[in-house]
mmCIF file of C-alpha atoms in Angstrom:
data_model
loop_
_atom_site.group_PDB
_atom_site.id
_atom_site.type_symbol
_atom_site.label_atom_id
_atom_site.label_comp_id
_atom_site.label_asym_id
_atom_site.label_seq_id
_atom_site.Cartn_x
_atom_site.Cartn_y
_atom_site.Cartn_z
ATOM 1 C CA MET A 1 -0.407 13.866 7.669
ATOM 2 C CA ASN A 2 2.032 16.506 6.471
ATOM 3 C CA VAL A 3 1.783 17.075 2.765
ATOM 4 C CA SER A 4 4.961 17.424 0.740
ATOM 5 C CA GLU A 5 5.397 17.702 -2.968
ATOM 6 C CA LEU A 6 7.778 15.521 -4.944
ATOM 7 C CA LYS A 7 8.651 16.169 -8.568
ATOM 8 C CA VAL A 8 9.998 13.208 -10.519
ATOM 9 C CA ASN A 9 10.783 12.710 -14.185
ATOM 10 C CA LEU A 10 8.947 9.513 -15.031
ATOM 11 C CA PRO A 11 10.360 7.025 -17.498
ATOM 12 C CA PRO A 12 8.555 6.700 -20.845
ATOM 13 C CA GLY A 13 5.526 4.452 -20.618
ATOM 14 C CA LEU A 14 4.826 5.150 -16.936
ATOM 15 C CA SER A 15 1.880 7.424 -16.280
ATOM 16 C CA GLU A 16 1.583 9.689 -13.267
ATOM 17 C CA ASP A 17 -1.376 7.656 -11.987
ATOM 18 C CA GLU A 18 0.546 4.385 -12.274
ATOM 19 C CA ALA A 19 3.548 5.924 -10.497
ATOM 20 C CA LYS A 20 1.305 7.122 -7.654
ATOM 21 C CA LEU A 21 -0.231 3.662 -7.357
ATOM 22 C CA LEU A 22 3.131 1.893 -7.293
ATOM 23 C CA LEU A 23 4.499 4.354 -4.734
ATOM 24 C CA ALA A 24 1.429 3.912 -2.529
ATOM 25 C CA ILE A 25 1.691 0.115 -2.723
ATOM 26 C CA LYS A 26 5.367 0.145 -1.723
ATOM 27 C CA LEU A 27 4.868 2.667 1.080
ATOM 28 C CA TYR A 28 2.078 0.495 2.474
ATOM 29 C CA GLU A 29 4.117 -2.686 2.038
ATOM 30 C CA VAL A 30 7.025 -1.303 4.100
ATOM 31 C CA SER A 31 4.641 0.122 6.755
ATOM 32 C CA LYS A 32 5.415 3.796 6.079
ATOM 33 C CA VAL A 33 1.727 4.672 5.579
ATOM 34 C CA SER A 34 -1.584 3.203 6.700
ATOM 35 C CA LEU A 35 -3.994 1.482 4.346
ATOM 36 C CA GLY A 36 -6.177 4.600 4.260
ATOM 37 C CA GLN A 37 -3.230 6.892 3.573
ATOM 38 C CA ALA A 38 -1.960 4.653 0.773
ATOM 39 C CA ALA A 39 -5.419 4.444 -0.793
ATOM 40 C CA GLN A 40 -5.757 8.230 -0.665
ATOM 41 C CA LEU A 41 -2.298 8.734 -2.195
ATOM 42 C CA ALA A 42 -3.166 6.365 -5.038
ATOM 43 C CA GLY A 43 -6.594 7.969 -5.542
ATOM 44 C CA TYR A 44 -8.675 4.904 -4.637
ATOM 45 C CA SER A 45 -11.152 3.931 -1.959
ATOM 46 C CA LYS A 46 -9.829 1.626 0.761
ATOM 47 C CA ARG A 47 -11.811 -1.284 -0.661
ATOM 48 C CA SER A 48 -10.514 -0.767 -4.190
ATOM 49 C CA PHE A 49 -6.962 -0.340 -2.934
ATOM 50 C CA MET A 50 -7.237 -3.594 -0.955
ATOM 51 C CA GLU A 51 -8.253 -5.384 -4.176
ATOM 52 C CA ILE A 52 -5.264 -3.859 -5.967
ATOM 53 C CA LEU A 53 -2.958 -5.023 -3.168
ATOM 54 C CA GLY A 54 -4.246 -8.544 -3.772
ATOM 55 C CA LYS A 55 -3.408 -8.300 -7.471
ATOM 56 C CA TYR A 56 0.146 -7.270 -6.538
ATOM 57 C CA GLN A 57 0.316 -10.047 -3.901
ATOM 58 C CA VAL A 58 0.835 -7.574 -1.052
ATOM 59 C CA PRO A 59 -0.730 -8.871 2.176
ATOM 60 C CA ILE A 60 -3.306 -6.617 3.788
ATOM 61 C CA PHE A 61 -2.607 -8.034 7.225
ATOM 62 C CA ALA A 62 1.044 -8.522 8.117
ATOM 63 C CA TYR A 63 1.270 -10.685 11.214
ATOM 64 C CA SER A 64 4.575 -11.738 12.705
ATOM 65 C CA PRO A 65 4.773 -15.493 13.421
ATOM 66 C CA GLU A 66 4.253 -14.749 17.128
ATOM 67 C CA GLU A 67 1.212 -12.525 16.474
ATOM 68 C CA LEU A 68 -0.282 -15.173 14.189
ATOM 69 C CA ARG A 69 0.156 -17.920 16.826
ATOM 70 C CA GLU A 70 -1.433 -15.640 19.409
ATOM 71 C CA GLU A 71 -4.322 -14.766 17.095
ATOM 72 C CA LEU A 72 -4.962 -18.449 16.357
ATOM 73 C CA GLY A 73 -4.626 -19.422 20.032
ATOM 74 C CA LEU A 74 -1.710 -21.789 19.438
#
């Protein structure tokens, strides 16, 4: 993974750690990074990051309807 640096002025009340977490969640949600990459960006283990995704109601497994039917043998 290429590493780039981004400098952002954060709004009052938003810490750098929280901004990293929210960015990692969104990047994972829109399939721009893998689970491992998102966890690393946010500074968490994969397991901890998966628990956080649950709290934010972001699915860990994103199946299309066709993939889900295939997986379930329907």
